Short mmCIF file of C-alpha atoms in Angstrom, two decimals:
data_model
loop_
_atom_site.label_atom_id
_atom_site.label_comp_id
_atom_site.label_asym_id
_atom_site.label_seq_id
_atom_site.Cartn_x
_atom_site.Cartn_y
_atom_site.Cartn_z
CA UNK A 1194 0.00 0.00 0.00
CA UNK A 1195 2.84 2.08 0.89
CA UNK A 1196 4.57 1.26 -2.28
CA UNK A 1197 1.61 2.34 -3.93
CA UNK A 1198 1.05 5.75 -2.60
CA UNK A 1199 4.78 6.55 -3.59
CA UNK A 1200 4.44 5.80 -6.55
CA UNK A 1201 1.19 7.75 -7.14
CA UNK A 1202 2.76 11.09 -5.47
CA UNK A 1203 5.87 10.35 -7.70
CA UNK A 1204 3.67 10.44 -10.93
CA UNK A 1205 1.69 13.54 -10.51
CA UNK A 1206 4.58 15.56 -9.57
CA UNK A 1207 6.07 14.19 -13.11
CA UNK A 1208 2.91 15.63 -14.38
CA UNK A 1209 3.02 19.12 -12.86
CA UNK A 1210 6.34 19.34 -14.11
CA UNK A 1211 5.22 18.71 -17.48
CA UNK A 1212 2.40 21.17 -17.49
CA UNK A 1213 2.37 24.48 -20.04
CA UNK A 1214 3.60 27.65 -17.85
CA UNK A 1215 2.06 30.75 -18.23
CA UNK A 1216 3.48 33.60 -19.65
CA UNK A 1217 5.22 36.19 -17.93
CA UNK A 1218 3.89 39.56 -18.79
CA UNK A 1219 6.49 41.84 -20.78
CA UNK A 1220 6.05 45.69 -20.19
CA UNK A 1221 5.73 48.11 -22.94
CA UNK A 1222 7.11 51.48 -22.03
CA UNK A 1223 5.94 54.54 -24.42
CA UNK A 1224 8.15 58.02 -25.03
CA UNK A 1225 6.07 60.81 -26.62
CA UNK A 1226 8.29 63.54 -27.70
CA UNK A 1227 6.05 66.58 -28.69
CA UNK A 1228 7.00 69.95 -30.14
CA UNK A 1229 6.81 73.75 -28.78
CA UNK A 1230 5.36 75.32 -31.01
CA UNK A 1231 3.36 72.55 -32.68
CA UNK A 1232 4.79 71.16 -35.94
CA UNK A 1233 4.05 68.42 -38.16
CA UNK A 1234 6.35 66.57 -40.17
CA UNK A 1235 9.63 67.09 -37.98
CA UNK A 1236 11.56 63.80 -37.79
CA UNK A 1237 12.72 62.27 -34.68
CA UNK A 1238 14.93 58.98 -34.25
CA UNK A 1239 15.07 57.22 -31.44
CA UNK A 1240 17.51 54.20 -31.01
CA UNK A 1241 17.35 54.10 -35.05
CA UNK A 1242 13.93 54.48 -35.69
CA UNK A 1243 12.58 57.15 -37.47
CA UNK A 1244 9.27 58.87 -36.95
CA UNK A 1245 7.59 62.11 -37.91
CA UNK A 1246 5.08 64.03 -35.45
CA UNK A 1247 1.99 64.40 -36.63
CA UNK A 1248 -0.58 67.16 -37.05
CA UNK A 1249 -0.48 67.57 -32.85
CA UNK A 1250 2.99 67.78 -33.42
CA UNK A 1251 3.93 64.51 -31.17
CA UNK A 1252 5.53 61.28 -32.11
CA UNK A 1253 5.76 58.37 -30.27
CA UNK A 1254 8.00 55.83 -29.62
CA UNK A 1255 7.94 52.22 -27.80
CA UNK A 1256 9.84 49.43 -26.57
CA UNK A 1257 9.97 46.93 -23.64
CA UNK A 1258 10.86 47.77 -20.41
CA UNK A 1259 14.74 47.72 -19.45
CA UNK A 1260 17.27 49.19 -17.88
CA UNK A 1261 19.93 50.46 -20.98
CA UNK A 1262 20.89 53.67 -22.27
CA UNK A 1263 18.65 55.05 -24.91
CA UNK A 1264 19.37 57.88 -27.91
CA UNK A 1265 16.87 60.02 -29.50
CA UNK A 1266 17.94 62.68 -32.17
CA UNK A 1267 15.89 64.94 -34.05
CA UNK A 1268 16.76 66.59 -37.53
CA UNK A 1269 15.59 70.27 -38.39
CA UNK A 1270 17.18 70.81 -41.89
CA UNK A 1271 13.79 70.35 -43.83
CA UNK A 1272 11.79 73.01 -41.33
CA UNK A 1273 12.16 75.70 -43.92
CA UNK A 1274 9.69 77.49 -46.09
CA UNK A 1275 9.71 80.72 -48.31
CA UNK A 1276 7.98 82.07 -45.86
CA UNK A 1277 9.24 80.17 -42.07
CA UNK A 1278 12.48 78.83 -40.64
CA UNK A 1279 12.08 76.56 -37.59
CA UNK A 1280 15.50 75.93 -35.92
CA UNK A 1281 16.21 73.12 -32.97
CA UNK A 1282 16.93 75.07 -29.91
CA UNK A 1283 16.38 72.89 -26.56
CA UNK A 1284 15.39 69.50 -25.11
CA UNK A 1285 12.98 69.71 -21.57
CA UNK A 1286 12.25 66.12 -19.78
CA UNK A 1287 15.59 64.88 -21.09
CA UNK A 1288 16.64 63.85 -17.57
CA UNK A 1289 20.12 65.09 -18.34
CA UNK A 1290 20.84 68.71 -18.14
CA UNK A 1291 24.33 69.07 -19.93
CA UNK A 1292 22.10 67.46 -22.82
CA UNK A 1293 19.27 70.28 -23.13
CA UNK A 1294 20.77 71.64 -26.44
CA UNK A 1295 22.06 68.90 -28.06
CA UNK A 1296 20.33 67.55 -31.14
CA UNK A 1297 20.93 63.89 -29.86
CA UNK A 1298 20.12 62.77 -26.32
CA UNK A 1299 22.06 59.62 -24.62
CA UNK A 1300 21.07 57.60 -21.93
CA UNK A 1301 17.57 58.00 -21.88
CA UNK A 1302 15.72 55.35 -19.56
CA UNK A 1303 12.86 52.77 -20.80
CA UNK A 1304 11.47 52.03 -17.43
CA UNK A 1305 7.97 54.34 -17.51
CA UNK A 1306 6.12 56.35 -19.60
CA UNK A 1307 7.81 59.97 -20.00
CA UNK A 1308 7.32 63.12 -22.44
CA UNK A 1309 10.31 65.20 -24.00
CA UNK A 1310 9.77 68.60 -25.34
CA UNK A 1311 11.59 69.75 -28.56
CA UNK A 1312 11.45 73.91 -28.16
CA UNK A 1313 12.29 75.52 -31.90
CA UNK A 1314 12.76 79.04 -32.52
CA UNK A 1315 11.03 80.60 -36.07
CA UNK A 1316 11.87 83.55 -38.02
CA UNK A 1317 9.55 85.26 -40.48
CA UNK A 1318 10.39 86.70 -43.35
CA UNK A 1319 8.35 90.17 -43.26
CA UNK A 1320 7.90 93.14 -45.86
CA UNK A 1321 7.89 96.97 -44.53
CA UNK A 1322 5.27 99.14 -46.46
CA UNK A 1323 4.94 103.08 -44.96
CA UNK A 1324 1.73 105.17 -45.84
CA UNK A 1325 0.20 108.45 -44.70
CA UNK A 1326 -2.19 109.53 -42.49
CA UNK A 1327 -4.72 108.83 -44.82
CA UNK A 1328 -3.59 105.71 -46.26
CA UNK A 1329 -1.82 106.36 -49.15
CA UNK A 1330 1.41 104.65 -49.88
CA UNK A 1331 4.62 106.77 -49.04
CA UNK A 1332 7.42 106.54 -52.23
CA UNK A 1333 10.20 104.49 -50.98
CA UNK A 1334 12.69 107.26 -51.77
CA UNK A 1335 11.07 109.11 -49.16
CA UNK A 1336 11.63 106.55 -46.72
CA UNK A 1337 14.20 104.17 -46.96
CA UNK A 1338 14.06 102.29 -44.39
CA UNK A 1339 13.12 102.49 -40.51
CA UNK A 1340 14.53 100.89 -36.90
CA UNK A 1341 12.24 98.53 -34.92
CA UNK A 1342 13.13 97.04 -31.42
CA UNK A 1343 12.32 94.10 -30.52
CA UNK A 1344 11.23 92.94 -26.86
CA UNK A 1345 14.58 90.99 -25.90
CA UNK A 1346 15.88 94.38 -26.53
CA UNK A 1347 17.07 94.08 -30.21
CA UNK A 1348 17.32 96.93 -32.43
CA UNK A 1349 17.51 96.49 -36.00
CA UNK A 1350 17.08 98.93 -39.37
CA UNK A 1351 14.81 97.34 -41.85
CA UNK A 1352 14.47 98.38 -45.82
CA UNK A 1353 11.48 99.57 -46.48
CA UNK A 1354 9.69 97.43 -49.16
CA UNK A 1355 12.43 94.40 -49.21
CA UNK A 1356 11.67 91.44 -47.21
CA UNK A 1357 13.82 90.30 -44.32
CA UNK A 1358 14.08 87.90 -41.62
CA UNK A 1359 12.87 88.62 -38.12
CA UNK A 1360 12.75 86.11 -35.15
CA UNK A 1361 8.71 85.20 -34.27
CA UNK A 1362 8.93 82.74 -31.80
CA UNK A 1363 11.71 82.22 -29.05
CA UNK A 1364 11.12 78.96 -26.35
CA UNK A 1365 10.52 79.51 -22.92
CA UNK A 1366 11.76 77.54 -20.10
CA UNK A 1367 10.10 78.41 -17.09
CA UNK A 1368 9.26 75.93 -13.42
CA UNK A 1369 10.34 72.98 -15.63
CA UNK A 1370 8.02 73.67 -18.48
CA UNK A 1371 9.13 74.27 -21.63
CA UNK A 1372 6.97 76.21 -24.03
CA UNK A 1373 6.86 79.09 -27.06
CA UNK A 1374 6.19 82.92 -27.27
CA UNK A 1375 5.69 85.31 -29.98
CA UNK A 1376 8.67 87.86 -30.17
CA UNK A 1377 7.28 91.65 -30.50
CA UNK A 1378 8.54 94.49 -32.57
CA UNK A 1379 8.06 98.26 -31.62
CA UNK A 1380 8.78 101.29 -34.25
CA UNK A 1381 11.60 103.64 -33.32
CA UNK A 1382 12.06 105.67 -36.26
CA UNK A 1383 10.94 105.88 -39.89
CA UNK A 1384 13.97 108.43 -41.56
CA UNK A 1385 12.55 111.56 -44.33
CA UNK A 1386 14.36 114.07 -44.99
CA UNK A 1387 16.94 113.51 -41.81
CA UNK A 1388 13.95 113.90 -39.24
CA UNK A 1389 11.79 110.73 -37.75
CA UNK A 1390 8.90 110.82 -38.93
CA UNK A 1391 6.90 109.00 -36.36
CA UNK A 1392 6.21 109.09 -32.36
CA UNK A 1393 8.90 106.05 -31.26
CA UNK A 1394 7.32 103.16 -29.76
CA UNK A 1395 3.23 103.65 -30.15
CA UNK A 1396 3.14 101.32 -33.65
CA UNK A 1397 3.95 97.52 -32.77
CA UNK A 1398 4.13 94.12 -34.39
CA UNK A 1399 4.27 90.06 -34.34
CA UNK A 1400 6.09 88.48 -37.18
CA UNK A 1401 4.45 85.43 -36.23
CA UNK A 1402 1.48 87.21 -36.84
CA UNK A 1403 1.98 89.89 -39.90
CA UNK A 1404 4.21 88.95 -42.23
CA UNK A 1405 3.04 92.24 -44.51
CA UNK A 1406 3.85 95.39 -41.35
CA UNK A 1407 2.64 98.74 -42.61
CA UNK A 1408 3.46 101.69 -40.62
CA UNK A 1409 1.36 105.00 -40.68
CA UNK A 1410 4.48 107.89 -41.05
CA UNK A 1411 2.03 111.13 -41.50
CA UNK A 1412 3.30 113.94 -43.88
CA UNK A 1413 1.80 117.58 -43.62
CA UNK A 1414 1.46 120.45 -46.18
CA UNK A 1415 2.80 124.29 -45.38
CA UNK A 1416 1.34 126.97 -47.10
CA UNK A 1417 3.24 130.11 -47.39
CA UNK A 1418 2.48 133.83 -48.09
CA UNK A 1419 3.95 137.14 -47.29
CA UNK A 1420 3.27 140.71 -46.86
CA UNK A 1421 4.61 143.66 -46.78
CA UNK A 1422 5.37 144.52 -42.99
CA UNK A 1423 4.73 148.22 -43.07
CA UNK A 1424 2.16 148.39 -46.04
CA UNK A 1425 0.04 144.99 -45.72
CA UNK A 1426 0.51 144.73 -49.75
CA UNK A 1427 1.75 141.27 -51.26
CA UNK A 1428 5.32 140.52 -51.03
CA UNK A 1429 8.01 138.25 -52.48
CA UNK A 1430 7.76 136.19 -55.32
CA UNK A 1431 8.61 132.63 -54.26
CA UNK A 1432 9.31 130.55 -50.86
CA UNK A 1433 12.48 128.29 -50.16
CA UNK A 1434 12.26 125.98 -47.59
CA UNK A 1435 15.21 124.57 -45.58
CA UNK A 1436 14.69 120.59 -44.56
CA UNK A 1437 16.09 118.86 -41.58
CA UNK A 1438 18.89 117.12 -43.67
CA UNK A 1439 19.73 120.77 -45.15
CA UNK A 1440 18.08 119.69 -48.50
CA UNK A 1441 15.77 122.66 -50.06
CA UNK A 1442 12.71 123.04 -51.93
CA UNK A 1443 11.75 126.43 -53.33
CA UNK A 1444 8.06 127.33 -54.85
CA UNK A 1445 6.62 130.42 -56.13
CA UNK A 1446 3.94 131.98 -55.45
CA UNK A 1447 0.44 131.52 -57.38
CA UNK A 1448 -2.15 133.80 -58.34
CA UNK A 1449 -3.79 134.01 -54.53
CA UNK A 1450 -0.29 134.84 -53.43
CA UNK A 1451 0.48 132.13 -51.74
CA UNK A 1452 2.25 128.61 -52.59
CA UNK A 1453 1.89 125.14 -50.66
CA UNK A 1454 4.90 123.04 -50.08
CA UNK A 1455 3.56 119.32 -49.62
CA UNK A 1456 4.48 115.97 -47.79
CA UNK A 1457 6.81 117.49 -45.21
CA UNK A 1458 7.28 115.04 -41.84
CA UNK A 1459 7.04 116.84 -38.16
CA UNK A 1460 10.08 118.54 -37.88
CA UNK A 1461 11.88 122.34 -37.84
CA UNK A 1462 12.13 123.62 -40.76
CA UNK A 1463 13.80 127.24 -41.97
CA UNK A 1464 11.39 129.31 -44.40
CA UNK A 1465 12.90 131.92 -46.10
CA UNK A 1466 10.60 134.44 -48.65
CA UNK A 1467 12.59 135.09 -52.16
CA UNK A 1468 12.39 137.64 -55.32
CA UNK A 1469 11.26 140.52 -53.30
CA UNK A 1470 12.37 144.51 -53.53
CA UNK A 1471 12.91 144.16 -49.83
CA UNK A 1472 15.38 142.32 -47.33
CA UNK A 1473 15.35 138.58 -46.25
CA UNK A 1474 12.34 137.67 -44.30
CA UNK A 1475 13.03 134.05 -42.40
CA UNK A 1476 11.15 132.45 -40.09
CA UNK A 1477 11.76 128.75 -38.12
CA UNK A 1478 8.57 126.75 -38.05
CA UNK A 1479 8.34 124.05 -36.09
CA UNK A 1480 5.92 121.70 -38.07
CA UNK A 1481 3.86 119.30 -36.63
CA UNK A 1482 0.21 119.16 -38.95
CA UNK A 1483 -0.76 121.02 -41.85
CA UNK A 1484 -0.77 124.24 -41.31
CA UNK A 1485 -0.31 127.99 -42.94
CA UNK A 1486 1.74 130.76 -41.92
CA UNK A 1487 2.42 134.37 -43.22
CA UNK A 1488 5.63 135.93 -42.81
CA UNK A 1489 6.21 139.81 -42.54
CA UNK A 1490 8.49 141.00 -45.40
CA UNK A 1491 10.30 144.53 -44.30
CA UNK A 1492 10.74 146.01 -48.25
CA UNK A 1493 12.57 148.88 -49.52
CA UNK A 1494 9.74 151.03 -49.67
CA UNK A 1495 9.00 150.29 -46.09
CA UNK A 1496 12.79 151.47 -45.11
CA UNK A 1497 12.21 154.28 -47.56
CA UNK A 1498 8.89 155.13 -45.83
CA UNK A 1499 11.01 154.18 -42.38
CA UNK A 1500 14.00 157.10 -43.16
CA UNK A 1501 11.78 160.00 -44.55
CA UNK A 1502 9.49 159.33 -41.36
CA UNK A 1503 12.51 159.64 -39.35
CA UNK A 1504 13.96 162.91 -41.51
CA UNK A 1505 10.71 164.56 -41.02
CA UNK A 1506 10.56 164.29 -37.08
CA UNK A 1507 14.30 165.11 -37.20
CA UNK A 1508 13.42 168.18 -39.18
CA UNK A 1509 10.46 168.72 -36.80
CA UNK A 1510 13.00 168.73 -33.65
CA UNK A 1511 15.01 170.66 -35.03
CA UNK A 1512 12.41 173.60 -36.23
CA UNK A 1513 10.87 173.50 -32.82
CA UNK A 1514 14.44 173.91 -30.91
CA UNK A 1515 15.26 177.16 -33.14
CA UNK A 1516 11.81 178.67 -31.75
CA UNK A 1517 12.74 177.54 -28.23
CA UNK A 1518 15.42 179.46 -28.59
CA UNK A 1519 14.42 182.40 -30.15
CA UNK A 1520 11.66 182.79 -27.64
CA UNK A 1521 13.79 182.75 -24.49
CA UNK A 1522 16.51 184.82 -26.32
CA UNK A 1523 13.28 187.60 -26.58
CA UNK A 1524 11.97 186.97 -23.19
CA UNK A 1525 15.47 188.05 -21.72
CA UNK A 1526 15.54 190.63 -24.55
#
């Protein structure tokens, strides 16, 4: 009986050694590498696998769970338009510091499911137009270009209807988060005629935004006419103007006497009236709208009018002295 039992025990653990095993579970750990700012079609390779992120601008990546050293790379030379350059800048969720602006990361782990962010910087390329205060386009030749600053404190001089390249977006690492933010312009200057022609800092602009920037520089119109200082009659024949850079402009007067010198920016000017009998009549006029002025013209006739004036009371004096005299010589007498 004995014998029996033994032999019975001896069998079935023969059979549980001979029975199918189950499975042991194998982990699958995911990596998700997104993009700041969200881009499709930006390659990533990760341990030799290649993978582009999608419209959310993420890829991801998997593989069992281990302990080795994993690399994942990413390739920017295809991120370029007519229009946009995206450039690689920095890694966040990388694990290793000294690694945050390489373009291949070593050693990363396969033990849980992580995120790394891939932070790219953009530039624009963006046309300059000016126009007036009422919205007509200003000739190129009047101004040239203009100086913007941007808010990391940048200043740059841009050509006025010739496109250039301006940084849009610049990453931001901030409390371990890694994200994007548009990059803003501010108008310093806009150069006519060696004066700026617009109030620095009130007209601003996002690349990432406008690509086409147009910047209101107003232009005003003088009118000029003179008259005779002592006799109110017309005067002169013709203006000349003296501009900021030196440069002049002369005009003559029309048939209402007058004559209207246009598209002049804010800025002191030296108006001079010309082709008169008299002397030089000048005036500074600090210009800041459209206005008129009239300047005072002293003529010849006026210092004629002036020295017999003065020749008469002279005479006058002198008449009334000699019968001063006479009378207190007869008084005594």
């Amino acid at each position: 009986m004995a014998y029996v039992v033994r032999w019975l025990v001896l069998v079935g653990v023969v059979l549980v050694g001979l029975a199918p095993r189950p499975a042991v579970a194998v982990t699958t750990v995911t990596v998700t590498v997104r993009t700041t700012p969200r881009l499709a079609g930006v390659p990533f390779t990760f341990d030799g696998r290649t993978a582009v992120t999608g419209a959310d601008g993420t890829v991801r990546f998997t593989g069992a769970h281990d302990f080795a050293g994993h690399a994942l790379a990413v390739d920017d030379h295809a991120l370029a338009s007519e229009e946009k350059q995206f450039t690689f800048s920095r890694w966040a969720g990388q694990r290793d510091p000294d690694q945050a602006f390489r373009r291949t990361v070593r050693g990363l782990p396969l033990r849980r499911d992580y995120t790394v962010t891939a932070a790219f910087t953009a530039r624009f390329r963006v046309t300059v137009r000016c126009v007036d205060q009422d919205g007509r386009a200003v000739p190129r030749a009047r101004v040239p270009h203009v100086s913007v600053r941007s808010d990391t404190g940048h200043t740059q001089r841009l050509p006025v209807g010739q496109p250039v390249w301006l940084d849009g977006l610049m990453p931001v690492y901030r409390n371990s988060v890694l994200t994007s933010r548009k990059v803003g312009y501010a108008l310093l200057s806009a150069d006519a005629y060696g004066t700026n022609a617009v109030d620095a800092g009130r007209q601003r602009f996002q690349p990432a935004s406008h690509q086409e920037v147009v910047f209101t520089t107003p232009f005003h119109d003088l009118t000029v006419s003179a008259r005779d200082a002592v006799l109110g009659s017309v005067a002169g024949r013709a203006v000349r103007i003296t501009l900021p850079d030196g440069s002049m402009r002369e005009a003559t007067f029309g048939a209402g006497r007058e004559t209207t010198l246009r598209d002049l920016p804010h800025g002191q000017y030296e108006v001079e009236v010309t082709g008169g009998q008299g002397l030089r009549a000048v005036q500074q006029v600090r210009l800041s709208r459209t206005q008129s002025i009239q300047l005072r013209v002293v003529s010849r006739a006026d210092l004629a009018l002036a020295a017999g004036t003065a020749g008469v009371l002279a005479a006058g004096l002198l008449l009334v002295g000699r019968w001063m005299r006479r009378r207190r010589a007869g008084e005594r007498g």
